[in-house]
Amino acid sequence: MPSEVDAYLSQNSSVFEEQLCELLRIPSVSADSRHKGDIRAAAQWVAGQFRNLGMSPEICETAGHPIVYAEHCQAPGAPTVLVYGHYDVQPPDPLDLWETPPFEPTRRNGNLYARGATDDKGQMFTHVKSAEAWLKTVGKLPVNLKFLIEGEEEVGSAHLDDFIATNREKLKADVCVISDTSQFGPGLPAITYGLRGISYFELKLQGPDRDLHSGVFGGAAVNPAGALVKMLAALVDGDGRVQVPGFYDDVLPLTERERKEFAALPYDEAEFKKSIGVAELNGEKGFTNIERRWARPTCDINGLTSGYQGEGAKTVLPAKASAKFSFRLVPNQEPDKLKTALEAMLKKLCPVGIQMELISYHGAPGVVVPLESPYVAAAVEAVAHGFGRKPVFIREGGSIPVVSTFHELLGVDTLLLGWGLNDDNTHSPNEKFCLADFHRGIKASAALWEQLGKLKK
Ligand code: BES
Ligand code: ZN
């Protein structure tokens, strides 16, 4: 890498951190309509970054939150790289568990604490700063770069597919790059080649037309909270197998080779248990912890509501009960097919006297991206340059809906280059990003443009 690029990165490291803090101060929570203005402010802030690089960013309106698009395509003959990231974040709740407030970024022990620090503001920003380093020193980029930064990833990217479908030509690229995943462990960078998909639902049950005295009416009508827990309990059996009919029909089994590769990774189960605060692990019978999280489908309850939640006791037979729950899917399982089977199953389980409604929020299929490509080889070199060590190849359990869309609509594969760590507390209180990894990520990204630039088209 040109020495002036490296020098720019070291000279500006604290400026980059300060700028990231500015973005982290904007509470761009996509799930919560009260933050609509903050979402827009974050989009504008991101657009401002591209403007400073001499690009002409667009804030593209959608039926939901806006998408920021910017490009710098002045490297004829070199590959075109589409960088995706998201400026929206998960809700910060529960607020009282944060050591410092979620939208007041704070440095502690070499980490930057804030909602969105890793997921995905900090990681996304590494690619903006690496482009800046090239443009402010060499004056040009070794590749053609297109940036697509959305504001609805954390709520299922509902309007992104439409945007991509109507802007195919504009978004045309040879390879996509996303940093929204994790390293395998501290000091052990990874390239992720598989992600799980997702199907997210809410089940609403209605019993009596109002909350009732449980002494006067208890026993006379079905309690919707009781019905709800029974219905939910039927979704997974004691061996951790999902009970929706046909659920496993399309599941691609793990290959023996993958099982061996996963087992060969430096993983300490005792350490893992400690890291999540449990005495024992539990999950689908017949699979290891890594297999269960990366390559097996699951069902989790994400939220439960019914009855009295206030202080002390209240003897009430609640009128309503509801639950949010989701399935993580593996490649080849179809989110839509699952919905049909699930609805039929729940209708059968729903007791008389209870009305049920099943709402489907979002769905995305699981993905596996090919590793035999010159782009992956280039990424290996770039990650090694940034992190001082070659990456291992892993799958992960989270979902990034756009990866399958890029493949289907643009015909391109994605390089998933994650700078985060499993203990970064994404979606939890006290989310953090290791500042050294932030800077290593920027360095790896700067090297990536150079490595990809060598692959003439
Ligand atoms: N960054 C995550 C995805 C991720 C997490 C990938 C961990 C690999 C490892 C992303 O922002 C995310 O949380 N996605 C949602 C998608 C959903 C709302 C459609 C998820 O996985 O819950
Ligand atoms: Zn994310």
PDB file of N, CA, C and O and ligand atoms in Angstrom, residues 84 86 88 90 118-121 123 153-154 179-181 399-400 426-427, ligand 2:
ATOM      1  N   TYR A  84     -21.859  -2.117   1.012  1.00  0.00           N
ATOM      2  CA  TYR A  84     -23.146  -1.953   1.690  1.00  0.00           C
ATOM      3  C   TYR A  84     -22.906  -1.795   3.187  1.00  0.00           C
ATOM      4  O   TYR A  84     -22.010  -2.437   3.759  1.00  0.00           O
ATOM      5  N   HIS A  86     -25.207  -0.221   7.043  1.00  0.00           N
ATOM      6  CA  HIS A  86     -26.456   0.399   7.510  1.00  0.00           C
ATOM      7  C   HIS A  86     -26.178   1.402   8.611  1.00  0.00           C
ATOM      8  O   HIS A  86     -25.327   1.191   9.464  1.00  0.00           O
ATOM      9  N   ASP A  88     -28.774   2.568  10.472  1.00  0.00           N
ATOM     10  CA  ASP A  88     -29.781   2.417  11.535  1.00  0.00           C
ATOM     11  C   ASP A  88     -29.256   1.477  12.610  1.00  0.00           C
ATOM     12  O   ASP A  88     -28.327   0.706  12.379  1.00  0.00           O
ATOM     13  N   GLN A  90     -30.360  -0.859  16.429  1.00  0.00           N
ATOM     14  CA  GLN A  90     -31.394  -1.519  17.225  1.00  0.00           C
ATOM     15  C   GLN A  90     -31.812  -0.601  18.384  1.00  0.00           C
ATOM     16  O   GLN A  90     -31.008   0.235  18.819  1.00  0.00           O
ATOM     17  N   THR A 118     -20.382  -1.128  16.790  1.00  0.00           N
ATOM     18  CA  THR A 118     -19.968  -2.135  15.790  1.00  0.00           C
ATOM     19  C   THR A 118     -21.043  -2.345  14.751  1.00  0.00           C
ATOM     20  O   THR A 118     -20.716  -2.623  13.597  1.00  0.00           O
ATOM     21  N   ASP A 119     -22.299  -2.342  15.182  1.00  0.00           N
ATOM     22  CA  ASP A 119     -23.423  -2.781  14.339  1.00  0.00           C
ATOM     23  C   ASP A 119     -24.300  -1.598  13.975  1.00  0.00           C
ATOM     24  O   ASP A 119     -25.250  -1.325  14.647  1.00  0.00           O
ATOM     25  N   ASP A 120     -24.066  -0.899  12.887  1.00  0.00           N
ATOM     26  CA  ASP A 120     -22.993  -1.177  11.947  1.00  0.00           C
ATOM     27  C   ASP A 120     -22.248   0.121  11.645  1.00  0.00           C
ATOM     28  O   ASP A 120     -21.449   0.195  10.744  1.00  0.00           O
ATOM     29  N   LYS A 121     -22.522   1.155  12.470  1.00  0.00           N
ATOM     30  CA  LYS A 121     -21.943   2.462  12.139  1.00  0.00           C
ATOM     31  C   LYS A 121     -20.424   2.384  12.089  1.00  0.00           C
ATOM     32  O   LYS A 121     -19.797   2.859  11.134  1.00  0.00           O
ATOM     33  N   GLN A 123     -18.366  -0.221  11.790  1.00  0.00           N
ATOM     34  CA  GLN A 123     -17.821  -1.076  10.726  1.00  0.00           C
ATOM     35  C   GLN A 123     -18.027  -0.442   9.351  1.00  0.00           C
ATOM     36  O   GLN A 123     -17.136  -0.434   8.508  1.00  0.00           O
ATOM     37  N   GLU A 153     -31.964  -1.866   7.956  1.00  0.00           N
ATOM     38  CA  GLU A 153     -31.456  -3.239   8.082  1.00  0.00           C
ATOM     39  C   GLU A 153     -31.985  -3.911   9.330  1.00  0.00           C
ATOM     40  O   GLU A 153     -32.367  -5.075   9.318  1.00  0.00           O
ATOM     41  N   GLU A 154     -32.011  -3.164  10.421  1.00  0.00           N
ATOM     42  CA  GLU A 154     -32.394  -3.779  11.699  1.00  0.00           C
ATOM     43  C   GLU A 154     -33.892  -4.078  11.785  1.00  0.00           C
ATOM     44  O   GLU A 154     -34.357  -4.662  12.749  1.00  0.00           O
ATOM     45  N   SER A 179     -19.110  -5.055   5.842  1.00  0.00           N
ATOM     46  CA  SER A 179     -18.515  -5.297   7.157  1.00  0.00           C
ATOM     47  C   SER A 179     -19.615  -5.106   8.184  1.00  0.00           C
ATOM     48  O   SER A 179     -19.926  -3.980   8.595  1.00  0.00           O
ATOM     49  N   ASP A 180     -20.234  -6.206   8.566  1.00  0.00           N
ATOM     50  CA  ASP A 180     -21.340  -6.172   9.529  1.00  0.00           C
ATOM     51  C   ASP A 180     -21.396  -7.524  10.237  1.00  0.00           C
ATOM     52  O   ASP A 180     -22.451  -7.990  10.640  1.00  0.00           O
ATOM     53  N   THR A 181     -20.222  -8.159  10.320  1.00  0.00           N
ATOM     54  CA  THR A 181     -20.116  -9.484  10.943  1.00  0.00           C
ATOM     55  C   THR A 181     -18.973  -9.415  11.965  1.00  0.00           C
ATOM     56  O   THR A 181     -18.605  -8.328  12.395  1.00  0.00           O
ATOM     57  N   SER A 399     -28.178 -12.500  10.437  1.00  0.00           N
ATOM     58  CA  SER A 399     -28.735 -12.379   9.081  1.00  0.00           C
ATOM     59  C   SER A 399     -28.450 -10.988   8.515  1.00  0.00           C
ATOM     60  O   SER A 399     -28.529  -9.993   9.232  1.00  0.00           O
ATOM     61  N   ILE A 400     -28.150 -10.939   7.234  1.00  0.00           N
ATOM     62  CA  ILE A 400     -28.047  -9.669   6.509  1.00  0.00           C
ATOM     63  C   ILE A 400     -28.829  -9.870   5.213  1.00  0.00           C
ATOM     64  O   ILE A 400     -28.327 -10.446   4.253  1.00  0.00           O
ATOM     65  N   THR A 426     -23.743  -6.558  20.594  1.00  0.00           N
ATOM     66  CA  THR A 426     -24.653  -6.009  19.592  1.00  0.00           C
ATOM     67  C   THR A 426     -26.073  -6.419  19.982  1.00  0.00           C
ATOM     68  O   THR A 426     -26.285  -7.524  20.499  1.00  0.00           O
ATOM     69  N   HIS A 427     -27.027  -5.535  19.801  1.00  0.00           N
ATOM     70  CA  HIS A 427     -28.436  -5.716  20.178  1.00  0.00           C
ATOM     71  C   HIS A 427     -28.632  -5.803  21.699  1.00  0.00           C
ATOM     72  O   HIS A 427     -29.737  -6.046  22.158  1.00  0.00           O
TER      73      HIS A 427
HETATM   74 ZN    ZN B   2     -25.781  -4.870  11.492  1.00  0.00          ZN
END
